[in-house]
mmCIF file of N, CA and C in Angstrom:
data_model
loop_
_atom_site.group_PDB
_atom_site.id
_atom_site.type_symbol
_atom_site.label_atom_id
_atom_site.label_comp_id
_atom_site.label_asym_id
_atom_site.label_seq_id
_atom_site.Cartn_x
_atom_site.Cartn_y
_atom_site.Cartn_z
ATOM 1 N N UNK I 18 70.087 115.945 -34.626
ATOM 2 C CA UNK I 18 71.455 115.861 -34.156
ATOM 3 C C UNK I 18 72.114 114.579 -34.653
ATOM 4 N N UNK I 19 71.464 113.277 -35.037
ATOM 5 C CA UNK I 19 71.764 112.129 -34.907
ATOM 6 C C UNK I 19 71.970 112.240 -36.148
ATOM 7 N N UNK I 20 71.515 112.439 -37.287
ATOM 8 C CA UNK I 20 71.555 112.924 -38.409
ATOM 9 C C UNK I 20 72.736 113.905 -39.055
ATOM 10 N N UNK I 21 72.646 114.808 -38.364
ATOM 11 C CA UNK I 21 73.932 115.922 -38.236
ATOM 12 C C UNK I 21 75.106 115.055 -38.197
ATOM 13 N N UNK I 22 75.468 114.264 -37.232
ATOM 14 C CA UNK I 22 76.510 113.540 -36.611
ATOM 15 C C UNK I 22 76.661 112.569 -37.858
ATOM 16 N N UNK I 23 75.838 111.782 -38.032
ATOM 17 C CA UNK I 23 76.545 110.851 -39.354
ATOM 18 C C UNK I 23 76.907 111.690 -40.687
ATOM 19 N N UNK I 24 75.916 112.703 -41.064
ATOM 20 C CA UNK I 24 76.370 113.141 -42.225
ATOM 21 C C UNK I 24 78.145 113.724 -41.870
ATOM 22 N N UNK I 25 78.183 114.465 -41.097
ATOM 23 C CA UNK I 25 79.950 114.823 -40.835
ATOM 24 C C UNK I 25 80.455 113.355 -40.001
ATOM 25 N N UNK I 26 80.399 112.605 -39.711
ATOM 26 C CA UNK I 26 81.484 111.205 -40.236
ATOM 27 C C UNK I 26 81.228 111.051 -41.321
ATOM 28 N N UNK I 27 80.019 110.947 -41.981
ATOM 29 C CA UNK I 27 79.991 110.256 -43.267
ATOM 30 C C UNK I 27 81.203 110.869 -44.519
ATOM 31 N N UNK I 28 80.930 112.537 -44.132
ATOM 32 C CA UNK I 28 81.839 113.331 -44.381
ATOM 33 C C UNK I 28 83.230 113.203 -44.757
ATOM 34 N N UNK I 29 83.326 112.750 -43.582
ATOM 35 C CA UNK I 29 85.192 112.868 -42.651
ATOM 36 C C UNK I 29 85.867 111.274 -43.498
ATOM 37 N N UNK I 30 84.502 110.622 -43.305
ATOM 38 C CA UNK I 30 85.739 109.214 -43.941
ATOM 39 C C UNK I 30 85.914 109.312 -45.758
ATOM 40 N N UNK I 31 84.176 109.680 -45.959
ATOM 41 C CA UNK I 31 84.928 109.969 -47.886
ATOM 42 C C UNK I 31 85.531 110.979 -48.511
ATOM 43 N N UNK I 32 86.103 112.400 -47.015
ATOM 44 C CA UNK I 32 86.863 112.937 -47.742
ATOM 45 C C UNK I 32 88.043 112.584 -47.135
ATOM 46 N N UNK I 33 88.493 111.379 -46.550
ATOM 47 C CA UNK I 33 89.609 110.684 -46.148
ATOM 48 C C UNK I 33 89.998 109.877 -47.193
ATOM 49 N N UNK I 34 88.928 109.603 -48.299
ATOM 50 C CA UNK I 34 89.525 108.887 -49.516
ATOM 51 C C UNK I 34 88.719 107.312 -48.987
ATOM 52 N N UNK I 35 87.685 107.337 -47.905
ATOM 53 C CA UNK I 35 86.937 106.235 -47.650
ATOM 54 C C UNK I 35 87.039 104.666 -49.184
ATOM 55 N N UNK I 36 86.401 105.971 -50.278
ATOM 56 C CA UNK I 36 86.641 105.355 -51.410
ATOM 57 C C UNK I 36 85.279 104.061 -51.765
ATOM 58 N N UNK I 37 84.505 103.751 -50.606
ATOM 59 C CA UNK I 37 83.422 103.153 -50.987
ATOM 60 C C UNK I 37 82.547 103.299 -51.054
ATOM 61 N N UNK I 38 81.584 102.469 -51.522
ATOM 62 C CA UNK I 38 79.925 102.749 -52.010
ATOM 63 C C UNK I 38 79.576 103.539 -50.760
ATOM 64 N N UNK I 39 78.721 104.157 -50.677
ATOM 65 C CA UNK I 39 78.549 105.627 -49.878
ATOM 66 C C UNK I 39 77.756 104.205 -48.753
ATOM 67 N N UNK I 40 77.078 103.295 -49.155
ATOM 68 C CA UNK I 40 76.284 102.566 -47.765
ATOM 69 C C UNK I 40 77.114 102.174 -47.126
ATOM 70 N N UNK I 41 77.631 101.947 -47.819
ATOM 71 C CA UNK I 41 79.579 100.986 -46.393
ATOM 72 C C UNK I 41 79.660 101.859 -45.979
ATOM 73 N N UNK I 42 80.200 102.872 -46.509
ATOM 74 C CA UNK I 42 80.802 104.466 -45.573
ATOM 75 C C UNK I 42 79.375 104.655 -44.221
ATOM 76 N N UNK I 43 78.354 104.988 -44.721
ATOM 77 C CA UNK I 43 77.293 105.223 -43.911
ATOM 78 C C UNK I 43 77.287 104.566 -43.061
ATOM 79 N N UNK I 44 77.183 102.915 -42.848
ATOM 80 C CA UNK I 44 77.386 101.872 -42.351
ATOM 81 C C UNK I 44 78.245 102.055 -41.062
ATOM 82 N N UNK I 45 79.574 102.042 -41.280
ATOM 83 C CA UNK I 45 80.694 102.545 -40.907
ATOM 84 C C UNK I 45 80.485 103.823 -39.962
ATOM 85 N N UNK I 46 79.680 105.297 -40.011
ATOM 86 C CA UNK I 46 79.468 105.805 -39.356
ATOM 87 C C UNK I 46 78.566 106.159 -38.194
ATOM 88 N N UNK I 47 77.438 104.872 -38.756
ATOM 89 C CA UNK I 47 76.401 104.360 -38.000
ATOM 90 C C UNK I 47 77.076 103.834 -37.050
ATOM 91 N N UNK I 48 77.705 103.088 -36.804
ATOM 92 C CA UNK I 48 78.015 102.086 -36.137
ATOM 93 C C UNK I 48 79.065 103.078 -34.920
ATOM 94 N N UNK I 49 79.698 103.466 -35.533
ATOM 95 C CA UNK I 49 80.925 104.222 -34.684
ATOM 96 C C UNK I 49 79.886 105.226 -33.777
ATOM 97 N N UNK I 50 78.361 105.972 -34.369
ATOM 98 C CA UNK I 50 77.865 106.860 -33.658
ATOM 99 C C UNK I 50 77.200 106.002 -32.903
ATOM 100 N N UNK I 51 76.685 104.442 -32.933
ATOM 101 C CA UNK I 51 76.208 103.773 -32.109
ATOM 102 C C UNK I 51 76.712 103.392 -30.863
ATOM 103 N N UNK I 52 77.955 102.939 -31.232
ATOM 104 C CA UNK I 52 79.553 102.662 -30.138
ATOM 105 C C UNK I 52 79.465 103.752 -29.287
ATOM 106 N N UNK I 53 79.893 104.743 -29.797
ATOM 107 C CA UNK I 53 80.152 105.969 -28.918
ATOM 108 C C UNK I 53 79.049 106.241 -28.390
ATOM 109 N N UNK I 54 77.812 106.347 -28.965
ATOM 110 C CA UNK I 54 77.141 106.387 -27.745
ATOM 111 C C UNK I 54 75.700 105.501 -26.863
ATOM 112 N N UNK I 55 76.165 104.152 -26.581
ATOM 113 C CA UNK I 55 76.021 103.002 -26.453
ATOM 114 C C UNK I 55 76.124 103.437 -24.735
ATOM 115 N N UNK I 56 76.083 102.414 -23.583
ATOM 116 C CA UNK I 56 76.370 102.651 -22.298
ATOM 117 C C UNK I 56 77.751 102.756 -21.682
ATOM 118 N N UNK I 57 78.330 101.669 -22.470
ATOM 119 C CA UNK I 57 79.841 101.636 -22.278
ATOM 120 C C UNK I 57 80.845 102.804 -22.872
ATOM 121 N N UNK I 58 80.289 103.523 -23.921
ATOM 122 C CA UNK I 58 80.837 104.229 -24.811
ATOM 123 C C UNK I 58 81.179 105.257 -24.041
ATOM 124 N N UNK I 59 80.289 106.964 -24.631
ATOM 125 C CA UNK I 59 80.514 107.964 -24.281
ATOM 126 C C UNK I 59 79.787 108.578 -22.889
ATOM 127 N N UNK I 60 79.226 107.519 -21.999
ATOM 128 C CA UNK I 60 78.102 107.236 -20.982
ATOM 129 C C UNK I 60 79.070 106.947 -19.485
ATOM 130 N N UNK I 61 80.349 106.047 -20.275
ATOM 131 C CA UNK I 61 81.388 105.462 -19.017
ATOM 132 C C UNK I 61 80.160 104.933 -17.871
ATOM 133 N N UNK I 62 79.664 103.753 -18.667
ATOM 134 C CA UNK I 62 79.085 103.262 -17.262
ATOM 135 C C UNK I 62 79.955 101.807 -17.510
ATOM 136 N N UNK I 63 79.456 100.928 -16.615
ATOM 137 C CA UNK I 63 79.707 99.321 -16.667
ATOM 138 C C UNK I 63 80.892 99.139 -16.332
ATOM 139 N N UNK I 64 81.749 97.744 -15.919
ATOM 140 C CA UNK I 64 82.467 97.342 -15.900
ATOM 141 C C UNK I 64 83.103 96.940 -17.003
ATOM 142 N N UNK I 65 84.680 96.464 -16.695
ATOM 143 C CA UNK I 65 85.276 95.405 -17.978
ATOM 144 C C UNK I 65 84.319 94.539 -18.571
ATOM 145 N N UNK I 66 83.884 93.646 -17.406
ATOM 146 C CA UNK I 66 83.251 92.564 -17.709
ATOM 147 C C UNK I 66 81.920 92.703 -18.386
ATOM 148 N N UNK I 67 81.148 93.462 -17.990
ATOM 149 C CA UNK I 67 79.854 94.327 -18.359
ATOM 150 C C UNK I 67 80.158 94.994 -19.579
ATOM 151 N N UNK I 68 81.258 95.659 -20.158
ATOM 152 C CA UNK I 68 81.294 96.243 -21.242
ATOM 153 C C UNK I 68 82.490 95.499 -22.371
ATOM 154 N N UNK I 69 82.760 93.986 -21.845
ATOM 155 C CA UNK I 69 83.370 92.897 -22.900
ATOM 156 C C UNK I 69 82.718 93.244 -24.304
ATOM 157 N N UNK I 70 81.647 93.037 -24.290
ATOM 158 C CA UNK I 70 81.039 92.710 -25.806
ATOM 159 C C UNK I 70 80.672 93.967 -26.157
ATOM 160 N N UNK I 71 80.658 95.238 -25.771
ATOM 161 C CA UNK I 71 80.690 96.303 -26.572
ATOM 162 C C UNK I 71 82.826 96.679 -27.041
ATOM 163 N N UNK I 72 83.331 96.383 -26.431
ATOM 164 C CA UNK I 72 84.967 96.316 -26.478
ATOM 165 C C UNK I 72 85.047 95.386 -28.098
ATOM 166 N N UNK I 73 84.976 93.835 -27.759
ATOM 167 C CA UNK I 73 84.355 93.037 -28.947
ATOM 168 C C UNK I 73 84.123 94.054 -30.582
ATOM 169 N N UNK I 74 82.966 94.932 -30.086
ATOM 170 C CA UNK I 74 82.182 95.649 -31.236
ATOM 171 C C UNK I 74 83.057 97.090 -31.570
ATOM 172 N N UNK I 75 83.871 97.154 -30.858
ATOM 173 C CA UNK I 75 84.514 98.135 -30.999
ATOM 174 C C UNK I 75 85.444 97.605 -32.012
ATOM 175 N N UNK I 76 86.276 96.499 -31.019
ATOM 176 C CA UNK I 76 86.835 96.018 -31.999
ATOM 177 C C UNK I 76 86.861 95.597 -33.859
ATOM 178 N N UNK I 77 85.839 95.313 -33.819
ATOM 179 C CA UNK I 77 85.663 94.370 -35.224
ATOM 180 C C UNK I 77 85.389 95.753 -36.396
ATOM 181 N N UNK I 78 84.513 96.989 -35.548
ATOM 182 C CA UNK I 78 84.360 98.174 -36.682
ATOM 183 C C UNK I 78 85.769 98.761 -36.761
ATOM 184 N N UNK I 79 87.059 98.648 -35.596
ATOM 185 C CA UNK I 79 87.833 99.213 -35.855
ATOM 186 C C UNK I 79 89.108 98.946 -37.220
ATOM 187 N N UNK I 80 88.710 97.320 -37.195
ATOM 188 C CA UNK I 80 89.360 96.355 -37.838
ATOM 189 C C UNK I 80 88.648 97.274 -39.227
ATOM 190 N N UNK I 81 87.251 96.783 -39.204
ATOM 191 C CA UNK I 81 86.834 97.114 -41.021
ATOM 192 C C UNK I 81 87.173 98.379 -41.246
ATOM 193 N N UNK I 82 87.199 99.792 -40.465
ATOM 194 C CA UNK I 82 87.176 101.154 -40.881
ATOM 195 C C UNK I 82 89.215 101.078 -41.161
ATOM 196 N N UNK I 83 90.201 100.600 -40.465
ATOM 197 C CA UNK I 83 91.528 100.150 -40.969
ATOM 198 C C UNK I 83 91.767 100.019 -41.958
ATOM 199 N N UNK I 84 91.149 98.778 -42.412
ATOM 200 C CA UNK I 84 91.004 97.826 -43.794
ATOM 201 C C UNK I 84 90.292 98.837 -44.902
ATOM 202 N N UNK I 85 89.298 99.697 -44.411
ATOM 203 C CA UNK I 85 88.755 100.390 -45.420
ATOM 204 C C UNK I 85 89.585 100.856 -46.031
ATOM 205 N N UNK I 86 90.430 101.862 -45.239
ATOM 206 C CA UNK I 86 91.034 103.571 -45.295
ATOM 207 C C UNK I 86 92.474 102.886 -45.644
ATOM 208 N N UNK I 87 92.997 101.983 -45.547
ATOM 209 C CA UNK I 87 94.440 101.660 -46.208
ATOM 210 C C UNK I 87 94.723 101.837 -46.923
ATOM 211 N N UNK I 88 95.751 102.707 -47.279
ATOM 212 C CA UNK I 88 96.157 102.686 -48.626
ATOM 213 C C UNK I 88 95.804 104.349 -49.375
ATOM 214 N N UNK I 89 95.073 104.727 -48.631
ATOM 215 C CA UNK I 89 94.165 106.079 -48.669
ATOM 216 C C UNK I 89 94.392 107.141 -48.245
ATOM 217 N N UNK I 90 93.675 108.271 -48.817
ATOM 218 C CA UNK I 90 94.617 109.974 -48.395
ATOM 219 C C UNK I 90 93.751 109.810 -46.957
ATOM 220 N N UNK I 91 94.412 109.898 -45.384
ATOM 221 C CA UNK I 91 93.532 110.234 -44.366
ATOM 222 C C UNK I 91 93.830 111.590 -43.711
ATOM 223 N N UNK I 92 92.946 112.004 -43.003
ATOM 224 C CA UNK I 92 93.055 113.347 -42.490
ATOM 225 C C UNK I 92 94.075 113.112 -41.062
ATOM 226 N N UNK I 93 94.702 113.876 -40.405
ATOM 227 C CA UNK I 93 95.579 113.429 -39.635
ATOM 228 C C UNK I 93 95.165 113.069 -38.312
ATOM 229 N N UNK I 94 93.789 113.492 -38.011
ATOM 230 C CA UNK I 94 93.669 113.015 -36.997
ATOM 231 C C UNK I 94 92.875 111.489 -37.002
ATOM 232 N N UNK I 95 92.306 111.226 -38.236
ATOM 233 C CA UNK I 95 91.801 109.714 -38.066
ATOM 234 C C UNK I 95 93.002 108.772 -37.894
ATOM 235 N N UNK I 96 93.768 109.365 -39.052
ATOM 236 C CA UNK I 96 95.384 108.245 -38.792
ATOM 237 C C UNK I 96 95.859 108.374 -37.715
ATOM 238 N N UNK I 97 95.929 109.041 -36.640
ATOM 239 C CA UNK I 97 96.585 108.864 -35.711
ATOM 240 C C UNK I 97 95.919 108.425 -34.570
ATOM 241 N N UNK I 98 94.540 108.698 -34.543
ATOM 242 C CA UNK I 98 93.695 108.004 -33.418
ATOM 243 C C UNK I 98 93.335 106.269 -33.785
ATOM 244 N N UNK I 99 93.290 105.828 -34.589
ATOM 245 C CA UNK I 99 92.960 104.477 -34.981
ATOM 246 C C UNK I 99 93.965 104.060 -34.839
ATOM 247 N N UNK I 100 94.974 104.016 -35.065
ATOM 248 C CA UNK I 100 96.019 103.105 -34.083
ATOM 249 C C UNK I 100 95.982 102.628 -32.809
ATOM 250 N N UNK I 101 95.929 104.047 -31.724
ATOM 251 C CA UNK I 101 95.728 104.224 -30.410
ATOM 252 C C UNK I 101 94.142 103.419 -30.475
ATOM 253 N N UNK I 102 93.257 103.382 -31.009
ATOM 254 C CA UNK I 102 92.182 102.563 -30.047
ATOM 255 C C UNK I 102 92.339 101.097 -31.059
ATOM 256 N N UNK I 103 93.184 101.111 -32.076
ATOM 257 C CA UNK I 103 93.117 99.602 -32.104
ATOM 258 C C UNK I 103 94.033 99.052 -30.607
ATOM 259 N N UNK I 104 94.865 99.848 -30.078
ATOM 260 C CA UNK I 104 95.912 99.500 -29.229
ATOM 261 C C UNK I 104 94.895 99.170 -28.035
ATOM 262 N N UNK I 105 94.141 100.113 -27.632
ATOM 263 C CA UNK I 105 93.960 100.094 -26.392
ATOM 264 C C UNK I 105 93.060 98.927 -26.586
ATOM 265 N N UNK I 106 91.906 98.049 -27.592
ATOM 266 C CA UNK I 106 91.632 97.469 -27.734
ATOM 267 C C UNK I 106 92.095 96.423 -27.561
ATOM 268 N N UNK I 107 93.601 96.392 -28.358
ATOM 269 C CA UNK I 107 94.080 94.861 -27.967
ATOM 270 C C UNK I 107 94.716 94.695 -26.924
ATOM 271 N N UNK I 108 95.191 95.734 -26.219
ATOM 272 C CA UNK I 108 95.205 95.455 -24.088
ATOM 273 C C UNK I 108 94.085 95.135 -23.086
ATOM 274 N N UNK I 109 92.488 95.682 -23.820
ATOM 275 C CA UNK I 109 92.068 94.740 -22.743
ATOM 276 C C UNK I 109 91.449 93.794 -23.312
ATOM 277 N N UNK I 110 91.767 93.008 -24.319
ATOM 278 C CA UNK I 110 91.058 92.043 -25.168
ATOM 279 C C UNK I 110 92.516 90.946 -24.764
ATOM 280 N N UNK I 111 93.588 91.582 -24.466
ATOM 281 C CA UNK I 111 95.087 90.939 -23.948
ATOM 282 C C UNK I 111 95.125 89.984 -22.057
ATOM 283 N N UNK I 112 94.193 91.374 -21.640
ATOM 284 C CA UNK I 112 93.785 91.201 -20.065
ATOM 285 C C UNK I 112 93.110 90.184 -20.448
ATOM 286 N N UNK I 113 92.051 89.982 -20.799
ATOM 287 C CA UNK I 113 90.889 89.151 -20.929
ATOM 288 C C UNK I 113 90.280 89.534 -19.663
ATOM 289 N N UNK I 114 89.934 90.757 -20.409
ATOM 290 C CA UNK I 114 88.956 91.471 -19.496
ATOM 291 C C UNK I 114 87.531 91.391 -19.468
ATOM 292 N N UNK I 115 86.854 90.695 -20.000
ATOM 293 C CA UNK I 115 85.538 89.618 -19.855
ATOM 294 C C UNK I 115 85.565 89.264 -18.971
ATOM 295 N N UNK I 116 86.568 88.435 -18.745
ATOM 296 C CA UNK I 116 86.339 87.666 -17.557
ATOM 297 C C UNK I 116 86.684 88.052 -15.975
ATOM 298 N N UNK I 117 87.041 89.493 -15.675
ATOM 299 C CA UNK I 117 87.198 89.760 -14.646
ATOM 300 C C UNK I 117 85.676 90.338 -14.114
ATOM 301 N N UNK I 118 85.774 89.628 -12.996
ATOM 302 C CA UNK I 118 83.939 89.794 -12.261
ATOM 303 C C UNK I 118 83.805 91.017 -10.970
ATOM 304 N N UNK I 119 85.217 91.533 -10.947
ATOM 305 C CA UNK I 119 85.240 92.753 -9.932
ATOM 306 C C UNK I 119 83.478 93.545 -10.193
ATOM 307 N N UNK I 120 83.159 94.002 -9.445
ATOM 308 C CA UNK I 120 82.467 95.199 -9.535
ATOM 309 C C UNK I 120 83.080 96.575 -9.382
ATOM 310 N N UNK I 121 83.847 96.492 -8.427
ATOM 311 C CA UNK I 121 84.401 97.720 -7.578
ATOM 312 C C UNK I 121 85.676 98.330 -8.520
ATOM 313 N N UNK I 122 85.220 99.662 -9.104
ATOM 314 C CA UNK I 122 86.367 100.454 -10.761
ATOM 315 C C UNK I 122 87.250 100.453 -9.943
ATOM 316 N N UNK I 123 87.390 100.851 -8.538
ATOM 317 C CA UNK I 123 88.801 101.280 -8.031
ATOM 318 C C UNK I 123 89.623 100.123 -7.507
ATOM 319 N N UNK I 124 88.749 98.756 -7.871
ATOM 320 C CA UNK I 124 89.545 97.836 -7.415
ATOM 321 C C UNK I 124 91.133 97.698 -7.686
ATOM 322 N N UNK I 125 91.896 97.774 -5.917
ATOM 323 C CA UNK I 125 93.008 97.134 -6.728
ATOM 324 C C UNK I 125 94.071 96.488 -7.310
ATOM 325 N N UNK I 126 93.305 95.460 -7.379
ATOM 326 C CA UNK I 126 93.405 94.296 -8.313
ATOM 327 C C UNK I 126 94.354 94.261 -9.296
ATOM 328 N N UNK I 127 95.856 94.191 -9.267
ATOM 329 C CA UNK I 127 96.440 94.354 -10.702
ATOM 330 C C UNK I 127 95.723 94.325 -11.775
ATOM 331 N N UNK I 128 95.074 93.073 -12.141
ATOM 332 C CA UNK I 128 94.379 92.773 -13.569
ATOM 333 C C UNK I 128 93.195 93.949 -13.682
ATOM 334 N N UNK I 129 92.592 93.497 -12.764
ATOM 335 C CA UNK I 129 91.312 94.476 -12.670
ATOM 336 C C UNK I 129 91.721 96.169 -13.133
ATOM 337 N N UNK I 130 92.746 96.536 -12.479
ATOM 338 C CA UNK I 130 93.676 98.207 -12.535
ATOM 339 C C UNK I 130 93.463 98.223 -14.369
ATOM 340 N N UNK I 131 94.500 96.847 -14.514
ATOM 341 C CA UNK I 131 94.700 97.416 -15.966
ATOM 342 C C UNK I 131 93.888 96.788 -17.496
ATOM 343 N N UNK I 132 92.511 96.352 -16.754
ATOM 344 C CA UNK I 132 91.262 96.404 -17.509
ATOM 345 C C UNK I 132 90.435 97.698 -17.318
ATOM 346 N N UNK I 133 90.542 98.607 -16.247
ATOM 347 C CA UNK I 133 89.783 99.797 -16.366
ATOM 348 C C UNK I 133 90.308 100.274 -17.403
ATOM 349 N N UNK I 134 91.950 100.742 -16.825
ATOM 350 C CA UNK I 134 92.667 101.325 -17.889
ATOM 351 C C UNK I 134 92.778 101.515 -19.085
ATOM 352 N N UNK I 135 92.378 99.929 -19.656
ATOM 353 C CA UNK I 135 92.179 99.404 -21.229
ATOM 354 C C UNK I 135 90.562 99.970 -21.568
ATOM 355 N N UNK I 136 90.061 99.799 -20.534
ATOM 356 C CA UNK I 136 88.378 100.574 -21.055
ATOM 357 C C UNK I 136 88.250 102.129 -21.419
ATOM 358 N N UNK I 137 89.215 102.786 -20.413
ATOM 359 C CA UNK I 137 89.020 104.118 -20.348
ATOM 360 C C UNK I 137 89.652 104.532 -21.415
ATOM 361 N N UNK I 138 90.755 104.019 -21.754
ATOM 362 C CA UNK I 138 91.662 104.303 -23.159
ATOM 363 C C UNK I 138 90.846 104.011 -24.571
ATOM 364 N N UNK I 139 89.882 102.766 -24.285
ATOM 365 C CA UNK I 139 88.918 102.105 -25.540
ATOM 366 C C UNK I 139 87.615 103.616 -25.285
ATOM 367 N N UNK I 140 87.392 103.679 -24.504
ATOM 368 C CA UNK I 140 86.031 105.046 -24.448
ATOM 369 C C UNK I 140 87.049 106.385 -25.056
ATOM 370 N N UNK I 141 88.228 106.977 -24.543
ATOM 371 C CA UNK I 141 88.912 108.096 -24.901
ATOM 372 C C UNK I 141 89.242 108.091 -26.472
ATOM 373 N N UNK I 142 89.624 106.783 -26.694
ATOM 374 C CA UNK I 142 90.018 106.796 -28.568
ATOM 375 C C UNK I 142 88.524 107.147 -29.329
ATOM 376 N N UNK I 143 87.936 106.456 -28.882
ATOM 377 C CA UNK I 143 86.527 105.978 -29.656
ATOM 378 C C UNK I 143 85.856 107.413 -29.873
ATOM 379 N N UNK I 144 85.727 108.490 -28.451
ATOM 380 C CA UNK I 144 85.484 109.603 -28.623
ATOM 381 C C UNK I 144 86.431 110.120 -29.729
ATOM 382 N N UNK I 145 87.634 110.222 -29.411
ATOM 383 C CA UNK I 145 88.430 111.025 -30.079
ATOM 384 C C UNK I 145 88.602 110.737 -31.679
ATOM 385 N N UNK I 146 87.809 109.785 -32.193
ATOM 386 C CA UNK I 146 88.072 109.197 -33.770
ATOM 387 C C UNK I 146 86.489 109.967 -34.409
ATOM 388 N N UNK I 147 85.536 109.787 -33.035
ATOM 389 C CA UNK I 147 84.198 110.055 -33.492
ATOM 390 C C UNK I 147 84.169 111.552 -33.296
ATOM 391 N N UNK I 148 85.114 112.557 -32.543
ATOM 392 C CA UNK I 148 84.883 113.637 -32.138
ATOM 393 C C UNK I 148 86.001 114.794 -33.385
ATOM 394 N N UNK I 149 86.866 114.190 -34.442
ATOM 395 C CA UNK I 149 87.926 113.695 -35.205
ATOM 396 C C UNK I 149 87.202 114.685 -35.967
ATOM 397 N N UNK I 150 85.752 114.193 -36.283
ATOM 398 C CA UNK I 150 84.917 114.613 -37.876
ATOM 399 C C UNK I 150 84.331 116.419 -37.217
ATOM 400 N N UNK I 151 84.662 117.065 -35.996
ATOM 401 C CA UNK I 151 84.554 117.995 -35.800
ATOM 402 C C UNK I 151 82.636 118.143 -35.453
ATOM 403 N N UNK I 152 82.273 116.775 -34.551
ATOM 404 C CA UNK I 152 80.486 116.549 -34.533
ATOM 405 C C UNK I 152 80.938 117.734 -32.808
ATOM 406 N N UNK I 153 79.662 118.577 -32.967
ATOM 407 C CA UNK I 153 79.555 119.417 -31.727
ATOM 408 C C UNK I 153 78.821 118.452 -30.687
ATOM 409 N N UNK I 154 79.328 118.732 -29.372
ATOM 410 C CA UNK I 154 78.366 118.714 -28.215
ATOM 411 C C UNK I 154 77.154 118.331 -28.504
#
């Protein structure tokens, strides 16, 4: 299955016009199938604070897979979901949502409210970019 899943990202980004050495691309889909399904990812466990440094890692592959595909033929749903989770990324990276120590998801806490929010939006894109390449259940 794990196998299955990278070869269709691996798929999805070089017939997006990825355009690089096939290990970057691979690289690139490793990582996104790691994210997604990591604890914080497609699991929805942890807190803001608890899932800071997977947010972080979200971040930085979202930045390089951007930078990759610029400029490039993309399929319509990668272009339109990578915006939305660079976004939701930089709202709770905006919260500085690390540093909120709530435990309690329903806390509510203005800040706390809209660091779930920023998580649940960072887990919904992340699926939806990784779920994009048409990988089954």
């Amino acid at each position: 299955m794990v196998e299955r899943t990278l070869l269709v990202i691996a798929l999805l980004l070089t017939a997006t016009g990825c355009g690089e050495a096939p290990a970057t691309c691979a690289r690139q889909c490793g990582e996104i199938h790691d994210l997604f399904t990591a604890p914080c990812g497609s699991q929805h466990s942890g807190t803001p604070a608890e899932c800071a440094e997977w947010v972080g890692s979200v971040s930085s592959m979202t930045r390089r897979l951007d930078s990759s595909l610029r400029g490039k033929r993309v399929k319509p749903a990668v272009s339109e979901v990578l915006p939305r989770l660079m976004t939701s990324v930089g709202e709770f990276e905006a919260h500085r949502c690390g540093e909120v120590r709530v435990d309690n998801i329903s806390s509510t806490d203005v800040r706390q409210s809209k660091c779930n929010e920023a998580l649940i939006a960072t887990r919904g894109d992340l699926g939806s970019l990784y779920f994009s390449a048409g990988v089954p259940d």
